[in-house]
PDB file of C-alpha atoms in Angstrom:
ATOM      1  CA  MET A   1     -15.990 -37.480  64.706  1.00  0.00           C
ATOM      2  CA  SER A   2     -13.110 -35.930  62.926  1.00  0.00           C
ATOM      3  CA  ASP A   3     -13.092 -32.353  61.704  1.00  0.00           C
ATOM      4  CA  ASN A   4     -11.830 -33.501  58.313  1.00  0.00           C
ATOM      5  CA  ARG A   5     -14.504 -32.570  55.748  1.00  0.00           C
ATOM      6  CA  ILE A   6     -14.458 -34.046  52.216  1.00  0.00           C
ATOM      7  CA  LEU A   7     -16.809 -33.053  49.431  1.00  0.00           C
ATOM      8  CA  ILE A   8     -17.361 -35.607  46.711  1.00  0.00           C
ATOM      9  CA  ALA A   9     -18.512 -33.863  43.518  1.00  0.00           C
ATOM     10  CA  ASP A  10     -19.593 -36.364  40.809  1.00  0.00           C
ATOM     11  CA  ASP A  11     -22.852 -36.703  38.871  1.00  0.00           C
ATOM     12  CA  ASN A  12     -22.468 -40.548  38.642  1.00  0.00           C
ATOM     13  CA  LEU A  13     -24.048 -42.166  41.698  1.00  0.00           C
ATOM     14  CA  THR A  14     -21.977 -45.355  41.276  1.00  0.00           C
ATOM     15  CA  ASN A  15     -18.792 -43.341  41.428  1.00  0.00           C
ATOM     16  CA  VAL A  16     -19.999 -41.448  44.484  1.00  0.00           C
ATOM     17  CA  GLU A  17     -20.912 -44.647  46.336  1.00  0.00           C
ATOM     18  CA  LEU A  18     -17.535 -46.249  45.472  1.00  0.00           C
ATOM     19  CA  LEU A  19     -15.589 -43.171  46.717  1.00  0.00           C
ATOM     20  CA  GLN A  20     -17.732 -43.066  49.896  1.00  0.00           C
ATOM     21  CA  ALA A  21     -16.991 -46.775  50.528  1.00  0.00           C
ATOM     22  CA  TYR A  22     -13.321 -46.275  50.036  1.00  0.00           C
ATOM     23  CA  LEU A  23     -13.290 -43.211  52.407  1.00  0.00           C
ATOM     24  CA  GLU A  24     -14.942 -45.218  55.228  1.00  0.00           C
ATOM     25  CA  GLU A  25     -11.389 -46.011  56.424  1.00  0.00           C
ATOM     26  CA  ILE A  26     -10.777 -42.301  56.983  1.00  0.00           C
ATOM     27  CA  ASP A  27     -12.263 -40.468  59.959  1.00  0.00           C
ATOM     28  CA  CYS A  28     -14.076 -37.711  58.094  1.00  0.00           C
ATOM     29  CA  GLN A  29     -17.357 -36.032  57.328  1.00  0.00           C
ATOM     30  CA  ILE A  30     -18.551 -36.382  53.741  1.00  0.00           C
ATOM     31  CA  SER A  31     -20.901 -34.325  51.687  1.00  0.00           C
ATOM     32  CA  VAL A  32     -21.943 -34.976  48.036  1.00  0.00           C
ATOM     33  CA  ALA A  33     -22.632 -32.595  45.123  1.00  0.00           C
ATOM     34  CA  ALA A  34     -24.140 -33.852  41.876  1.00  0.00           C
ATOM     35  CA  ASP A  35     -23.127 -30.989  39.499  1.00  0.00           C
ATOM     36  CA  GLY A  36     -20.944 -27.921  39.219  1.00  0.00           C
ATOM     37  CA  GLN A  37     -23.348 -25.428  40.638  1.00  0.00           C
ATOM     38  CA  ASP A  38     -24.234 -27.748  43.575  1.00  0.00           C
ATOM     39  CA  THR A  39     -20.490 -28.085  44.255  1.00  0.00           C
ATOM     40  CA  LEU A  40     -20.067 -24.339  44.643  1.00  0.00           C
ATOM     41  CA  SER A  41     -23.058 -24.214  46.971  1.00  0.00           C
ATOM     42  CA  LYS A  42     -21.717 -27.079  49.091  1.00  0.00           C
ATOM     43  CA  VAL A  43     -18.327 -25.326  49.271  1.00  0.00           C
ATOM     44  CA  SER A  44     -19.992 -22.389  50.931  1.00  0.00           C
ATOM     45  CA  GLU A  45     -22.175 -24.432  53.296  1.00  0.00           C
ATOM     46  CA  PHE A  46     -20.033 -27.459  54.122  1.00  0.00           C
ATOM     47  CA  LYS A  47     -16.639 -25.741  54.034  1.00  0.00           C
ATOM     48  CA  PRO A  48     -14.697 -28.854  52.969  1.00  0.00           C
ATOM     49  CA  HIS A  49     -10.942 -29.264  53.498  1.00  0.00           C
ATOM     50  CA  LEU A  50     -10.720 -31.449  50.365  1.00  0.00           C
ATOM     51  CA  ILE A  51     -12.841 -31.869  47.245  1.00  0.00           C
ATOM     52  CA  LEU A  52     -12.779 -34.977  45.098  1.00  0.00           C
ATOM     53  CA  LEU A  53     -13.908 -33.356  41.907  1.00  0.00           C
ATOM     54  CA  ASP A  54     -15.021 -35.008  38.666  1.00  0.00           C
ATOM     55  CA  ILE A  55     -14.362 -33.063  35.518  1.00  0.00           C
ATOM     56  CA  MET A  56     -17.360 -34.107  33.430  1.00  0.00           C
ATOM     57  CA  MET A  57     -20.343 -32.728  35.325  1.00  0.00           C
ATOM     58  CA  PRO A  58     -23.499 -30.944  34.254  1.00  0.00           C
ATOM     59  CA  LYS A  59     -23.964 -27.139  34.601  1.00  0.00           C
ATOM     60  CA  LEU A  60     -20.314 -26.388  35.298  1.00  0.00           C
ATOM     61  CA  SER A  61     -17.341 -28.580  34.493  1.00  0.00           C
ATOM     62  CA  GLY A  62     -14.874 -29.583  37.086  1.00  0.00           C
ATOM     63  CA  PHE A  63     -12.328 -27.324  35.317  1.00  0.00           C
ATOM     64  CA  GLU A  64     -14.659 -24.337  35.769  1.00  0.00           C
ATOM     65  CA  VAL A  65     -15.511 -25.184  39.376  1.00  0.00           C
ATOM     66  CA  CYS A  66     -11.833 -25.615  40.335  1.00  0.00           C
ATOM     67  CA  LYS A  67     -10.870 -22.350  38.679  1.00  0.00           C
ATOM     68  CA  MET A  68     -13.638 -20.522  40.595  1.00  0.00           C
ATOM     69  CA  ILE A  69     -12.643 -22.099  43.920  1.00  0.00           C
ATOM     70  CA  LYS A  70      -8.956 -21.350  43.440  1.00  0.00           C
ATOM     71  CA  SER A  71      -9.516 -17.746  42.278  1.00  0.00           C
ATOM     72  CA  ASP A  72     -11.535 -16.817  45.426  1.00  0.00           C
ATOM     73  CA  PRO A  73      -9.310 -15.874  48.453  1.00  0.00           C
ATOM     74  CA  ALA A  74     -11.953 -17.374  50.812  1.00  0.00           C
ATOM     75  CA  THR A  75     -11.820 -20.841  49.212  1.00  0.00           C
ATOM     76  CA  ARG A  76      -8.345 -21.018  47.478  1.00  0.00           C
ATOM     77  CA  GLY A  77      -6.975 -23.009  50.422  1.00  0.00           C
ATOM     78  CA  ILE A  78      -9.369 -25.949  49.827  1.00  0.00           C
ATOM     79  CA  MET A  79      -7.398 -28.872  48.427  1.00  0.00           C
ATOM     80  CA  VAL A  80      -8.803 -30.136  45.055  1.00  0.00           C
ATOM     81  CA  LEU A  81      -8.225 -33.706  43.840  1.00  0.00           C
ATOM     82  CA  MET A  82      -9.499 -34.117  40.319  1.00  0.00           C
ATOM     83  CA  VAL A  83     -10.862 -37.663  39.922  1.00  0.00           C
ATOM     84  CA  THR A  84     -11.751 -38.424  36.256  1.00  0.00           C
ATOM     85  CA  ALA A  85     -11.893 -40.801  33.426  1.00  0.00           C
ATOM     86  CA  LEU A  86     -10.220 -38.146  31.276  1.00  0.00           C
ATOM     87  CA  ASN A  87      -6.490 -39.073  31.214  1.00  0.00           C
ATOM     88  CA  GLU A  88      -5.203 -37.563  28.004  1.00  0.00           C
ATOM     89  CA  LEU A  89      -2.192 -35.275  28.418  1.00  0.00           C
ATOM     90  CA  GLY A  90      -4.317 -32.242  27.407  1.00  0.00           C
ATOM     91  CA  ASP A  91      -6.886 -33.067  30.124  1.00  0.00           C
ATOM     92  CA  ILE A  92      -4.200 -33.307  32.734  1.00  0.00           C
ATOM     93  CA  GLU A  93      -2.653 -29.938  31.585  1.00  0.00           C
ATOM     94  CA  ARG A  94      -6.167 -28.323  31.750  1.00  0.00           C
ATOM     95  CA  ALA A  95      -6.726 -29.705  35.272  1.00  0.00           C
ATOM     96  CA  ILE A  96      -3.407 -28.329  36.419  1.00  0.00           C
ATOM     97  CA  ALA A  97      -4.124 -25.017  34.727  1.00  0.00           C
ATOM     98  CA  SER A  98      -7.448 -24.785  36.539  1.00  0.00           C
ATOM     99  CA  GLY A  99      -5.592 -24.917  39.830  1.00  0.00           C
ATOM    100  CA  CYS A 100      -6.123 -28.475  41.072  1.00  0.00           C
ATOM    101  CA  ASP A 101      -3.804 -29.819  43.673  1.00  0.00           C
ATOM    102  CA  ASP A 102      -3.547 -33.351  42.306  1.00  0.00           C
ATOM    103  CA  PHE A 103      -5.069 -35.569  39.684  1.00  0.00           C
ATOM    104  CA  LEU A 104      -6.301 -39.152  39.889  1.00  0.00           C
ATOM    105  CA  SER A 105      -7.536 -41.231  36.962  1.00  0.00           C
ATOM    106  CA  LYS A 106     -10.553 -43.595  36.986  1.00  0.00           C
ATOM    107  CA  PRO A 107     -10.870 -46.419  37.650  1.00  0.00           C
ATOM    108  CA  VAL A 108      -9.716 -45.350  41.127  1.00  0.00           C
ATOM    109  CA  ASN A 109      -7.204 -47.482  43.012  1.00  0.00           C
ATOM    110  CA  LYS A 110      -8.344 -47.586  46.634  1.00  0.00           C
ATOM    111  CA  LEU A 111      -4.841 -47.523  48.118  1.00  0.00           C
ATOM    112  CA  GLU A 112      -3.745 -44.703  45.887  1.00  0.00           C
ATOM    113  CA  LEU A 113      -6.838 -42.679  46.679  1.00  0.00           C
ATOM    114  CA  LEU A 114      -6.461 -43.188  50.416  1.00  0.00           C
ATOM    115  CA  LYS A 115      -2.842 -42.231  50.437  1.00  0.00           C
ATOM    116  CA  ARG A 116      -3.432 -39.074  48.393  1.00  0.00           C
ATOM    117  CA  VAL A 117      -6.388 -37.991  50.495  1.00  0.00           C
ATOM    118  CA  ASP A 118      -4.341 -38.626  53.667  1.00  0.00           C
ATOM    119  CA  ASN A 119      -1.439 -36.585  52.350  1.00  0.00           C
ATOM    120  CA  MET A 120      -3.664 -33.720  51.170  1.00  0.00           C
ATOM    121  CA  LEU A 121      -5.572 -33.571  54.522  1.00  0.00           C
ATOM    122  CA  ARG A 122      -2.291 -33.573  56.462  1.00  0.00           C
ATOM    123  CA  LEU A 123      -0.923 -30.767  54.260  1.00  0.00           C
ATOM    124  CA  ARG A 124      -4.076 -28.813  54.743  1.00  0.00           C
ATOM    125  CA  HIS A 125      -3.887 -29.134  58.561  1.00  0.00           C
ATOM    126  CA  VAL A 126      -0.152 -28.162  58.590  1.00  0.00           C
ATOM    127  CA  THR A 127      -0.950 -25.110  56.424  1.00  0.00           C
ATOM    128  CA  ASP A 128      -3.820 -24.181  58.849  1.00  0.00           C
ATOM    129  CA  GLU A 129      -1.533 -24.536  61.794  1.00  0.00           C
ATOM    130  CA  LEU A 130       1.174 -22.374  60.172  1.00  0.00           C
ATOM    131  CA  GLU A 131      -1.481 -19.696  59.400  1.00  0.00           C
ATOM    132  CA  ARG A 132      -2.645 -19.795  63.050  1.00  0.00           C
ATOM    133  CA  LEU A 133       0.939 -19.418  64.313  1.00  0.00           C
ATOM    134  CA  ARG A 134       1.583 -16.583  61.900  1.00  0.00           C
ATOM    135  CA  CYS A 135      -1.499 -14.778  63.191  1.00  0.00           C
ATOM    136  CA  TYR A 136      -0.349 -15.407  66.723  1.00  0.00           C
ATOM    137  CA  ILE A 137       3.159 -14.020  66.120  1.00  0.00           C
ATOM    138  CA  ASP A 138       1.753 -10.990  64.217  1.00  0.00           C
ATOM    139  CA  GLY A 139      -0.425 -10.286  67.244  1.00  0.00           C
TER     140      GLY A 139
END
């Protein structure tokens, strides 16, 4: 089993099941959160490398969740891919302002999702390796 951990944060079970089915092609562990508060709890427990984050969720919006994750030094390195039906320019600007690393509109194209997830996980692992080497060099 891979050490890639992906958190799917979406309150719509159909969307969650679709994303899980698409991600079967990637060697990864998946956890699911159904609202903004649950997402933050799962971030602490599951320690994902990547979050597929819906914007329109109960308790805390994806914008709020992303901003909280990216403002915390312990979690800011987690990659966040906003996956949402909101695709107006203002929504995209808000997603970027909240700190997300990428943005994907629903309905999700499987090939596009898999490529973005692969790229984001590879970037995360390269970043982790650079940090490990920096710590080694610094002694």
